[in-house]
Amino acid sequence: METDYLIVGAGFFGAVIANKIASELKKKVLIVEKRDHIGGNCYSKIDEETGIEHHVYGTHIFHTNSKNVFEYLSQFTEFNSYYHQVLTTHNDRVYQMPINLETINSFYGVNLKPFEVDDFLAEEKAKEQYPKPKNLEEKAISLIGRPLYEAFIKGYTQKQWQKDPSELPASIINRLPVRNNYDESYFNNGRYQGIPLDGYTAIFERMLDHELITVKTSTDYFSIKDKITVNEKTIYSGPIDLYFNYTHGHLDWRSVRFERVVSPYKDFQGTSVMNFADESPAYTRIHEPRHLHPERNYTESQSLLFYEYSETNPEEPYYPVNNQENKVKLERYQELAKKEEKVLFGGRLGTYSYYDMDQVIGQALSLFETQIKS
Ligand code: FAD
Ligand code: UDP
């Protein structure tokens, strides 16, 4: 078989590039996907029993500050008005997350004003000082002090990463803002935010619906690569270490497992995502996807729930573990990648990066302009 471009992976990275090549360069694209569906980790589908749409690989909220990415994606979908807020349960009480003034006031039983928070927390923070935090624990304590860290970060992080926070890089916690006001929005970059009106999968169907694009699902790149003649380039969004046959060893990934439960209550927890901050229960969060589509007015009397557990499963790589050991391995793989003249690497697996959807879309758009189109 012959194609101009071969794309590995039908997630956002692969689908955006496939669409751009077909629609702008008018070249033939073959996209191979080893799963039996398109959409990568953003794949969404309707649950047959409850009729509720859910995100098979975990709740996905589109959010970005990039007008460019938002406008690009808006060619393929409209978004609903969903606005992401997260709650967390600690010692059987529910608090707002990320930590904000409501969380701090409820936790300490005080009624601070925004301008009083820094002085209030300074007393706790002074007990342990980390001017140059070396890991997630030190970083979190230097931001909020030990009591808030132990209540809301320590157990959750330990469950989620299956590692003590003192062994994890400080950078992970940078994703989570701490606020001295009552702003309870989960994302700092939430200027454009929502859930696609017809779900994520419909976006991929529209992106890939082009006469020059051929999609082959349930097809592993490594089983077909020798049978395909690629005239231009291969764009690879699978795991970078696998591409090089683990020459420099395996890059570590954290994985998650979801347990599906049908609740007899129409509304089980009143929100789409409830975190569990303590070491017990063993699950990190409960997802209730009916709340992602308030505009749909689901009439079902039951609700669909997914209990999320962290696990190590190399077959399902979800989150890169960005410690020093993996960084060194990654640099070696990046050196090898540079030498592959006819292959471009990208996406969260191809770059071993903790990317949100908007970052992956941005990366794909920019790679197209700089390394494919020109
Ligand atoms: P993927 O979507 O993983 O696509 C890569 C595809 O390549 C996969 O389908 C894979 O099967 C395929 N593939 C791999 N190897 C091969 C091979 N050998 N042959 C053929 N195909 C192959 N981002 C947000 O913006 N908001 C969120 O709320 C959010 N929530 C998330 C929650 C979870 C639990 C996780 C894990 C991620 C979340 N993300 C979120 C991030 C988001 O999922 C990613 O940014 C996005 O899916 C990355 O797209 P991608 O194309 O790079 O990778
Ligand atoms: N985190 C936490 N408690 C929470 C939520 C998050 O300790 O209730 C920490 C945890 O270490 C996590 C990091 O903050 O890995 C980033 O959180 P985010 O929700 O962005 O992670 P994601 O679920 O997207 O991996």
Tab-separated table of C-alpha atoms and ligand atoms in Angstrom:
chain	number	residue	atom	x	y	z
A	1	MET	CA	0.000	0.000	0.000
A	2	GLU	CA	1.146	3.548	-0.735
A	3	THR	CA	0.388	6.879	0.947
A	4	ASP	CA	1.824	10.378	1.035
A	5	TYR	CA	1.690	10.624	4.822
A	6	LEU	CA	1.304	7.889	7.408
A	7	ILE	CA	-0.048	8.962	10.784
A	8	VAL	CA	0.202	6.746	13.840
A	9	GLY	CA	-2.570	7.347	16.373
A	10	ALA	CA	-6.053	8.841	15.922
A	11	GLY	CA	-6.007	11.072	19.003
A	12	PHE	CA	-6.034	14.871	18.753
A	13	PHE	CA	-2.430	15.046	17.600
A	14	GLY	CA	-2.888	12.629	14.709
A	15	ALA	CA	-6.376	13.778	13.739
A	16	VAL	CA	-5.496	17.496	13.558
A	17	ILE	CA	-2.458	16.821	11.391
A	18	ALA	CA	-4.384	14.409	9.152
A	19	ASN	CA	-7.098	17.008	8.633
A	20	LYS	CA	-4.582	19.759	7.854
A	21	ILE	CA	-2.616	17.643	5.369
A	22	ALA	CA	-5.725	16.508	3.512
A	23	SER	CA	-7.552	19.821	3.471
A	24	GLU	CA	-4.614	22.189	2.869
A	25	LEU	CA	-1.931	20.153	1.117
A	26	LYS	CA	-4.414	17.922	-0.727
A	27	LYS	CA	-2.176	14.907	-0.055
A	28	LYS	CA	-3.152	11.347	0.803
A	29	VAL	CA	-3.122	10.378	4.466
A	30	LEU	CA	-3.327	6.949	6.030
A	31	ILE	CA	-4.012	7.031	9.756
A	32	VAL	CA	-3.538	3.832	11.748
A	33	GLU	CA	-4.938	3.397	15.235
A	34	LYS	CA	-4.353	0.315	17.320
A	35	ARG	CA	-7.544	0.708	19.370
A	36	ASP	CA	-10.894	-0.171	17.816
A	37	HIS	CA	-11.997	3.470	17.798
A	38	ILE	CA	-10.782	6.950	16.883
A	39	GLY	CA	-10.405	9.825	19.366
A	40	GLY	CA	-7.469	8.581	21.446
A	41	ASN	CA	-7.935	9.270	25.123
A	42	CYS	CA	-10.666	11.808	24.396
A	43	TYR	CA	-13.017	9.129	23.043
A	44	SER	CA	-16.597	9.541	24.267
A	45	LYS	CA	-19.615	7.272	23.914
A	46	ILE	CA	-23.160	6.768	25.141
A	47	ASP	CA	-23.599	4.199	27.887
A	48	GLU	CA	-26.194	1.719	26.607
A	49	GLU	CA	-27.873	1.035	29.928
A	50	THR	CA	-28.251	4.597	31.184
A	51	GLY	CA	-28.116	6.609	27.943
A	52	ILE	CA	-25.527	8.913	29.512
A	53	GLU	CA	-22.527	10.024	27.448
A	54	HIS	CA	-19.194	9.473	29.144
A	55	HIS	CA	-15.498	9.813	28.434
A	56	VAL	CA	-14.076	6.328	28.368
A	57	TYR	CA	-10.540	7.319	29.464
A	58	GLY	CA	-11.578	9.752	32.194
A	59	THR	CA	-13.495	13.023	32.340
A	60	HIS	CA	-12.174	15.457	29.748
A	61	ILE	CA	-12.933	19.159	29.978
A	62	PHE	CA	-11.801	21.302	27.108
A	63	HIS	CA	-10.201	24.492	28.413
A	64	THR	CA	-7.762	26.953	26.930
A	65	ASN	CA	-6.724	30.570	26.824
A	66	SER	CA	-5.670	30.199	23.206
A	67	LYS	CA	-8.094	31.890	20.835
A	68	ASN	CA	-6.296	30.224	17.952
A	69	VAL	CA	-6.869	26.693	19.290
A	70	PHE	CA	-10.450	27.464	20.291
A	71	GLU	CA	-11.299	28.874	16.867
A	72	TYR	CA	-9.642	25.964	15.124
A	73	LEU	CA	-11.632	23.415	17.132
A	74	SER	CA	-14.852	25.392	16.733
A	75	GLN	CA	-14.849	24.437	13.039
A	76	PHE	CA	-15.678	20.915	14.172
A	77	THR	CA	-17.919	21.434	17.189
A	78	GLU	CA	-19.892	23.771	19.375
A	79	PHE	CA	-19.306	23.719	23.108
A	80	ASN	CA	-21.872	23.720	25.892
A	81	SER	CA	-21.703	26.060	28.877
A	82	TYR	CA	-20.166	23.524	31.283
A	83	TYR	CA	-17.730	25.180	33.669
A	84	HIS	CA	-15.440	22.909	35.640
A	85	GLN	CA	-15.467	22.925	39.413
A	86	VAL	CA	-14.086	20.177	41.606
A	87	LEU	CA	-14.907	19.233	45.150
A	88	THR	CA	-12.899	17.069	47.487
A	89	THR	CA	-13.900	14.921	50.433
A	90	HIS	CA	-11.668	14.930	53.508
A	91	ASN	CA	-12.698	13.298	56.809
A	92	ASP	CA	-16.258	12.929	55.482
A	93	ARG	CA	-16.620	16.607	54.724
A	94	VAL	CA	-16.743	18.230	51.319
A	95	TYR	CA	-14.446	21.150	50.447
A	96	GLN	CA	-13.713	23.177	47.353
A	97	MET	CA	-10.702	22.297	45.227
A	98	PRO	CA	-8.326	23.861	44.220
A	99	ILE	CA	-7.635	25.214	47.662
A	100	ASN	CA	-9.237	28.636	47.914
A	101	LEU	CA	-10.556	30.918	50.630
A	102	GLU	CA	-13.623	28.731	51.190
A	103	THR	CA	-11.413	25.645	51.631
A	104	ILE	CA	-9.102	27.437	54.063
A	105	ASN	CA	-11.942	28.997	56.085
A	106	SER	CA	-13.905	25.746	56.330
A	107	PHE	CA	-10.848	23.674	57.163
A	108	TYR	CA	-9.645	25.986	59.948
A	109	GLY	CA	-13.131	27.094	61.059
A	110	VAL	CA	-12.226	30.757	60.537
A	111	ASN	CA	-13.583	33.617	58.471
A	112	LEU	CA	-10.532	35.186	56.888
A	113	LYS	CA	-10.620	37.948	54.358
A	114	PRO	CA	-8.374	37.631	51.258
A	115	PHE	CA	-5.823	40.087	52.649
A	116	GLU	CA	-5.521	38.090	55.879
A	117	VAL	CA	-4.688	34.726	54.291
A	118	ASP	CA	-0.953	35.246	53.743
A	119	ASP	CA	-0.330	36.266	57.363
A	120	PHE	CA	-2.521	33.433	58.604
A	121	LEU	CA	-0.657	30.798	56.572
A	122	ALA	CA	2.747	32.393	57.261
A	123	GLU	CA	2.672	31.027	60.809
A	124	GLU	CA	2.241	27.442	59.512
A	125	LYS	CA	4.699	27.896	56.691
A	126	ALA	CA	7.357	29.241	59.084
A	127	LYS	CA	7.420	25.905	60.908
A	128	GLU	CA	9.156	24.260	57.930
A	129	GLN	CA	10.975	26.351	55.390
A	130	TYR	CA	11.914	25.234	51.913
A	131	PRO	CA	13.309	28.206	49.997
A	132	LYS	CA	14.257	25.841	47.145
A	133	PRO	CA	11.658	23.050	47.231
A	134	LYS	CA	13.185	19.845	45.878
A	135	ASN	CA	10.030	17.805	45.504
A	136	LEU	CA	6.220	17.929	45.520
A	137	GLU	CA	5.941	17.666	49.317
A	138	GLU	CA	8.340	20.550	49.986
A	139	LYS	CA	6.717	22.643	47.297
A	140	ALA	CA	3.192	22.070	48.651
A	141	ILE	CA	4.233	22.782	52.254
A	142	SER	CA	5.993	25.960	51.179
A	143	LEU	CA	2.775	27.083	49.464
A	144	ILE	CA	0.143	26.178	52.050
A	145	GLY	CA	1.787	24.748	55.189
A	146	ARG	CA	1.699	21.182	56.475
A	147	PRO	CA	-1.921	20.880	57.783
A	148	LEU	CA	-3.531	21.797	54.444
A	149	TYR	CA	-0.937	19.699	52.622
A	150	GLU	CA	-1.700	16.655	54.747
A	151	ALA	CA	-5.463	17.120	54.431
A	152	PHE	CA	-5.808	17.767	50.710
A	153	ILE	CA	-2.606	16.892	48.874
A	154	LYS	CA	-0.652	14.150	50.587
A	155	GLY	CA	-3.120	11.231	50.541
A	156	TYR	CA	-4.557	12.115	47.144
A	157	THR	CA	-1.153	12.469	45.517
A	158	GLN	CA	0.103	9.262	47.119
A	159	LYS	CA	-2.915	7.353	45.819
A	160	GLN	CA	-2.752	8.972	42.430
A	161	TRP	CA	0.957	8.532	41.768
A	162	GLN	CA	1.522	5.468	43.989
A	163	LYS	CA	4.607	7.232	45.244
A	164	ASP	CA	5.348	9.335	48.293
A	165	PRO	CA	5.039	13.048	47.375
A	166	SER	CA	8.644	13.512	48.554
A	167	GLU	CA	9.702	11.343	45.586
A	168	LEU	CA	7.726	13.326	43.013
A	169	PRO	CA	8.803	16.455	41.125
A	170	ALA	CA	7.544	19.781	42.471
A	171	SER	CA	6.278	20.672	39.004
A	172	ILE	CA	3.208	18.378	39.286
A	173	ILE	CA	1.648	20.652	41.867
A	174	ASN	CA	2.120	23.712	39.648
A	175	ARG	CA	-0.982	22.536	37.785
A	176	LEU	CA	-3.033	23.200	40.883
A	177	PRO	CA	-3.567	26.850	41.831
A	178	VAL	CA	-3.921	28.070	45.448
A	179	ARG	CA	-6.188	31.085	45.793
A	180	ASN	CA	-6.786	33.673	48.496
A	181	ASN	CA	-10.278	34.394	47.143
A	182	TYR	CA	-13.505	32.484	46.496
A	183	ASP	CA	-12.711	31.701	42.863
A	184	GLU	CA	-13.500	27.997	42.582
A	185	SER	CA	-12.832	27.480	38.878
A	186	TYR	CA	-10.538	24.514	38.458
A	187	PHE	CA	-8.420	25.824	35.624
A	188	ASN	CA	-6.202	28.863	35.454
A	189	ASN	CA	-6.454	28.778	31.676
A	190	GLY	CA	-10.217	28.581	31.339
A	191	ARG	CA	-11.049	31.508	29.090
A	192	TYR	CA	-12.631	29.142	26.584
A	193	GLN	CA	-14.096	26.113	28.256
A	194	GLY	CA	-16.818	23.502	27.818
A	195	ILE	CA	-17.769	20.053	26.599
A	196	PRO	CA	-18.437	19.454	22.897
A	197	LEU	CA	-22.211	19.499	22.385
A	198	ASP	CA	-22.250	16.129	20.600
A	199	GLY	CA	-19.358	14.666	22.560
A	200	TYR	CA	-15.686	14.367	21.607
A	201	THR	CA	-15.978	11.460	19.186
A	202	ALA	CA	-18.065	13.548	16.794
A	203	ILE	CA	-15.160	16.021	16.493
A	204	PHE	CA	-12.850	13.241	15.326
A	205	GLU	CA	-15.427	11.894	12.878
A	206	ARG	CA	-15.680	15.344	11.311
A	207	MET	CA	-11.924	15.931	11.236
A	208	LEU	CA	-11.257	12.618	9.538
A	209	ASP	CA	-14.192	12.695	7.139
A	210	HIS	CA	-12.222	13.591	4.016
A	211	GLU	CA	-11.771	11.755	0.735
A	212	LEU	CA	-7.991	11.894	1.060
A	213	ILE	CA	-7.968	10.374	4.561
A	214	THR	CA	-8.112	6.619	5.143
A	215	VAL	CA	-8.551	5.488	8.745
A	216	LYS	CA	-7.614	1.994	9.867
A	217	THR	CA	-8.577	1.195	13.444
A	218	SER	CA	-7.521	-1.983	15.275
A	219	THR	CA	-4.235	-1.650	13.388
A	220	ASP	CA	-0.889	-1.559	15.124
A	221	TYR	CA	1.713	0.499	13.294
A	222	PHE	CA	4.463	-1.997	14.007
A	223	SER	CA	2.546	-4.811	12.368
A	224	ILE	CA	2.007	-2.900	9.105
A	225	LYS	CA	4.948	-0.498	8.794
A	226	ASP	CA	6.927	-2.710	6.418
A	227	LYS	CA	3.948	-3.119	4.101
A	228	ILE	CA	3.418	0.612	3.497
A	229	THR	CA	5.311	2.912	1.174
A	230	VAL	CA	5.326	6.435	2.591
A	231	ASN	CA	6.138	9.076	-0.028
A	232	GLU	CA	6.554	11.987	2.363
A	233	LYS	CA	6.629	11.492	6.143
A	234	THR	CA	5.399	9.386	9.014
A	235	ILE	CA	3.892	11.272	11.950
A	236	TYR	CA	4.129	9.146	15.055
A	237	SER	CA	2.053	9.815	18.207
A	238	GLY	CA	2.620	6.470	19.943
A	239	PRO	CA	5.057	5.953	22.839
A	240	ILE	CA	8.543	7.173	21.897
A	241	ASP	CA	10.351	4.399	23.807
A	242	LEU	CA	8.353	1.728	21.985
A	243	TYR	CA	9.294	3.249	18.630
A	244	PHE	CA	12.941	2.625	19.441
A	245	ASN	CA	12.199	-0.824	20.822
A	246	TYR	CA	13.077	0.272	24.389
A	247	THR	CA	16.791	0.564	23.468
A	248	HIS	CA	17.341	2.890	26.443
A	249	GLY	CA	14.844	1.149	28.707
A	250	HIS	CA	11.148	1.731	29.428
A	251	LEU	CA	9.834	5.188	30.277
A	252	ASP	CA	7.534	4.909	33.301
A	253	TRP	CA	3.856	5.739	33.044
A	254	ARG	CA	1.148	5.928	35.606
A	255	SER	CA	-2.131	4.403	34.566
A	256	VAL	CA	-5.716	4.560	35.792
A	257	ARG	CA	-8.554	2.070	35.953
A	258	PHE	CA	-12.258	2.933	36.053
A	259	GLU	CA	-14.923	0.865	37.757
A	260	ARG	CA	-18.373	1.452	36.280
A	261	VAL	CA	-21.278	1.617	38.721
A	262	VAL	CA	-24.922	2.423	38.010
A	263	SER	CA	-26.374	4.424	40.872
A	264	PRO	CA	-30.109	4.086	41.724
A	265	TYR	CA	-30.177	7.866	42.336
A	266	LYS	CA	-30.727	10.281	39.501
A	267	ASP	CA	-28.041	12.525	40.983
A	268	PHE	CA	-25.496	10.724	43.143
A	269	GLN	CA	-23.001	13.432	44.109
A	270	GLY	CA	-24.250	16.694	42.618
A	271	THR	CA	-21.107	17.350	40.582
A	272	SER	CA	-19.081	15.815	37.741
A	273	VAL	CA	-15.919	15.038	39.721
A	274	MET	CA	-15.534	14.417	43.448
A	275	ASN	CA	-11.971	13.888	44.707
A	276	PHE	CA	-11.204	11.805	47.789
A	277	ALA	CA	-8.308	13.346	49.629
A	278	ASP	CA	-7.629	10.727	52.300
A	279	GLU	CA	-5.656	7.499	51.937
A	280	SER	CA	-8.922	5.606	52.339
A	281	PRO	CA	-11.057	5.005	50.247
A	282	ALA	CA	-8.580	3.606	47.728
A	283	TYR	CA	-10.175	5.355	44.756
A	284	THR	CA	-8.979	8.862	43.943
A	285	ARG	CA	-12.213	10.242	42.536
A	286	ILE	CA	-15.755	9.505	41.429
A	287	HIS	CA	-16.875	10.779	38.033
A	288	GLU	CA	-20.559	11.393	37.376
A	289	PRO	CA	-20.753	12.242	33.662
A	290	ARG	CA	-24.411	13.308	33.591
A	291	HIS	CA	-23.243	16.672	35.017
A	292	LEU	CA	-21.045	17.321	31.980
A	293	HIS	CA	-24.107	17.951	29.807
A	294	PRO	CA	-26.531	20.116	31.800
A	295	GLU	CA	-28.138	21.158	28.506
A	296	ARG	CA	-29.279	17.602	27.763
A	297	ASN	CA	-31.764	17.250	30.649
A	298	TYR	CA	-31.188	13.514	30.904
A	299	THR	CA	-34.474	11.992	32.061
A	300	GLU	CA	-33.048	8.693	33.323
A	301	SER	CA	-33.790	7.925	36.957
A	302	GLN	CA	-30.382	6.294	37.420
A	303	SER	CA	-26.947	7.822	37.208
A	304	LEU	CA	-23.714	6.508	35.771
A	305	LEU	CA	-20.603	6.612	37.943
A	306	PHE	CA	-16.956	5.784	37.403
A	307	TYR	CA	-14.694	5.132	40.362
A	308	GLU	CA	-11.101	5.969	39.442
A	309	TYR	CA	-8.141	3.972	40.765
A	310	SER	CA	-4.485	4.538	39.950
A	311	GLU	CA	-2.412	1.629	38.825
A	312	THR	CA	0.701	0.683	36.929
A	313	ASN	CA	-0.244	-0.842	33.609
A	314	PRO	CA	2.298	-0.420	30.828
A	315	GLU	CA	-0.414	-1.398	28.310
A	316	GLU	CA	-2.385	1.757	29.146
A	317	PRO	CA	0.083	4.653	29.511
A	318	TYR	CA	-1.740	7.715	30.898
A	319	TYR	CA	0.603	10.040	32.780
A	320	PRO	CA	4.371	10.360	32.285
A	321	VAL	CA	6.388	10.087	35.519
A	322	ASN	CA	8.705	13.042	35.121
A	323	ASN	CA	11.463	12.116	37.556
A	324	GLN	CA	15.181	12.434	36.889
A	325	GLU	CA	15.620	8.849	35.716
A	326	ASN	CA	12.906	9.197	33.095
A	327	LYS	CA	14.174	12.614	32.019
A	328	VAL	CA	17.589	11.144	31.234
A	329	LYS	CA	16.026	8.284	29.243
A	330	LEU	CA	13.766	10.721	27.392
A	331	GLU	CA	16.742	12.866	26.337
A	332	ARG	CA	18.366	9.770	24.855
A	333	TYR	CA	15.208	8.938	22.928
A	334	GLN	CA	14.956	12.537	21.732
A	335	GLU	CA	18.483	12.241	20.331
A	336	LEU	CA	17.442	9.127	18.415
A	337	ALA	CA	14.256	10.842	17.220
A	338	LYS	CA	16.260	13.714	15.705
A	339	LYS	CA	18.061	11.242	13.476
A	340	GLU	CA	14.832	9.846	12.003
A	341	GLU	CA	14.610	12.181	9.035
A	342	LYS	CA	11.305	10.920	7.683
A	343	VAL	CA	9.487	10.609	11.018
A	344	LEU	CA	8.021	13.395	13.164
A	345	PHE	CA	7.173	12.653	16.801
A	346	GLY	CA	4.421	14.374	18.745
A	347	GLY	CA	1.471	14.185	21.114
A	348	ARG	CA	1.543	13.130	24.732
A	349	LEU	CA	3.024	9.664	24.063
A	350	GLY	CA	5.413	10.725	21.323
A	351	THR	CA	6.922	13.479	23.474
A	352	TYR	CA	6.346	11.830	26.891
A	353	SER	CA	4.611	14.988	28.116
A	354	TYR	CA	1.725	15.761	30.445
A	355	TYR	CA	-0.219	17.721	27.823
A	356	ASP	CA	-3.789	18.946	27.965
A	357	MET	CA	-5.881	18.773	24.804
A	358	ASP	CA	-5.303	22.402	23.860
A	359	GLN	CA	-1.545	21.974	24.131
A	360	VAL	CA	-1.600	18.890	21.910
A	361	ILE	CA	-3.783	20.667	19.350
A	362	GLY	CA	-1.477	23.709	19.492
A	363	GLN	CA	1.551	21.459	19.042
A	364	ALA	CA	-0.046	19.712	16.045
A	365	LEU	CA	-0.989	23.017	14.374
A	366	SER	CA	2.489	24.387	14.845
A	367	LEU	CA	4.238	21.204	13.669
A	368	PHE	CA	2.094	21.267	10.549
A	369	GLU	CA	3.127	24.849	9.756
A	370	THR	CA	6.822	24.473	10.541
A	371	GLN	CA	7.729	20.952	9.517
A	372	ILE	CA	5.089	19.643	7.140
A	373	LYS	CA	3.753	22.545	5.119
A	374	SER	CA	7.052	24.373	4.645
B	1	FAD	P1	-3.851	10.109	22.571
B	1	FAD	O1	-5.203	10.690	22.720
B	1	FAD	O2	-3.387	9.144	23.584
B	1	FAD	O3	-3.751	9.416	21.141
B	1	FAD	C1	-2.657	8.602	20.763
B	1	FAD	C2	-3.227	7.410	20.029
B	1	FAD	O4	-2.144	6.657	19.463
B	1	FAD	C3	-3.977	6.451	20.953
B	1	FAD	O5	-5.309	6.303	20.520
B	1	FAD	C4	-3.195	5.153	20.827
B	1	FAD	O6	-4.021	4.000	20.855
B	1	FAD	C5	-2.530	5.309	19.479
B	1	FAD	N1	-1.347	4.469	19.323
B	1	FAD	C6	-0.327	4.322	20.193
B	1	FAD	N2	0.568	3.422	19.722
B	1	FAD	C7	0.098	3.017	18.525
B	1	FAD	C8	0.574	2.100	17.557
B	1	FAD	N3	1.713	1.390	17.741
B	1	FAD	N4	-0.143	1.903	16.444
B	1	FAD	C9	-1.324	2.574	16.250
B	1	FAD	N5	-1.813	3.459	17.132
B	1	FAD	C10	-1.115	3.683	18.256
B	1	FAD	N6	-6.846	17.243	28.749
B	1	FAD	C11	-7.628	18.336	28.838
B	1	FAD	O7	-7.434	19.302	28.104
B	1	FAD	N7	-8.681	18.386	29.736
B	1	FAD	C12	-8.957	17.345	30.567
B	1	FAD	O8	-9.905	17.427	31.356
B	1	FAD	C13	-8.143	16.176	30.494
B	1	FAD	N8	-8.396	15.138	31.295
B	1	FAD	C14	-7.602	14.030	31.214
B	1	FAD	C15	-7.886	12.967	32.045
B	1	FAD	C16	-7.112	11.832	31.998
B	1	FAD	C17	-7.426	10.674	32.897
B	1	FAD	C18	-6.009	11.776	31.100
B	1	FAD	C19	-5.112	10.568	31.051
B	1	FAD	C20	-5.722	12.827	30.249
B	1	FAD	C21	-6.514	13.970	30.295
B	1	FAD	N9	-6.288	15.037	29.443
B	1	FAD	C22	-7.071	16.164	29.544
B	1	FAD	C23	-5.213	15.008	28.430
B	1	FAD	C24	-5.709	14.511	27.063
B	1	FAD	O9	-6.204	13.200	27.180
B	1	FAD	C25	-4.533	14.550	26.074
B	1	FAD	O10	-4.017	15.854	25.965
B	1	FAD	C26	-4.884	14.097	24.648
B	1	FAD	O11	-5.669	12.938	24.643
B	1	FAD	C27	-3.604	13.831	23.908
B	1	FAD	O12	-3.847	13.520	22.549
B	1	FAD	P2	-2.765	12.674	21.767
B	1	FAD	O13	-3.239	12.569	20.363
B	1	FAD	O14	-1.414	13.216	21.995
B	1	FAD	O15	-2.754	11.246	22.492
B	2	UDP	N1	-3.860	17.170	43.654
B	2	UDP	C1	-4.078	16.909	44.975
B	2	UDP	N2	-5.352	16.906	45.470
B	2	UDP	C2	-6.426	17.116	44.675
B	2	UDP	C3	-6.202	17.386	43.306
B	2	UDP	C4	-4.914	17.394	42.817
B	2	UDP	O1	-3.138	16.662	45.711
B	2	UDP	O2	-7.573	17.083	45.164
B	2	UDP	C5	-2.471	17.184	43.159
B	2	UDP	C6	-2.029	15.808	42.641
B	2	UDP	O3	-0.663	15.627	42.975
B	2	UDP	C7	-2.195	15.939	41.137
B	2	UDP	C8	-1.828	17.403	40.910
B	2	UDP	O4	-2.341	18.085	42.073
B	2	UDP	O5	-1.337	15.062	40.438
B	2	UDP	C9	-2.416	18.004	39.661
B	2	UDP	O6	-3.836	17.872	39.713
B	2	UDP	P1	-4.698	17.736	38.396
B	2	UDP	O7	-6.117	17.662	38.743
B	2	UDP	O8	-4.249	18.775	37.425
B	2	UDP	O9	-4.198	16.324	37.847
B	2	UDP	P2	-4.855	15.361	36.798
B	2	UDP	O10	-6.009	14.739	37.436
B	2	UDP	O11	-5.178	16.166	35.585
B	2	UDP	O12	-3.750	14.410	36.640
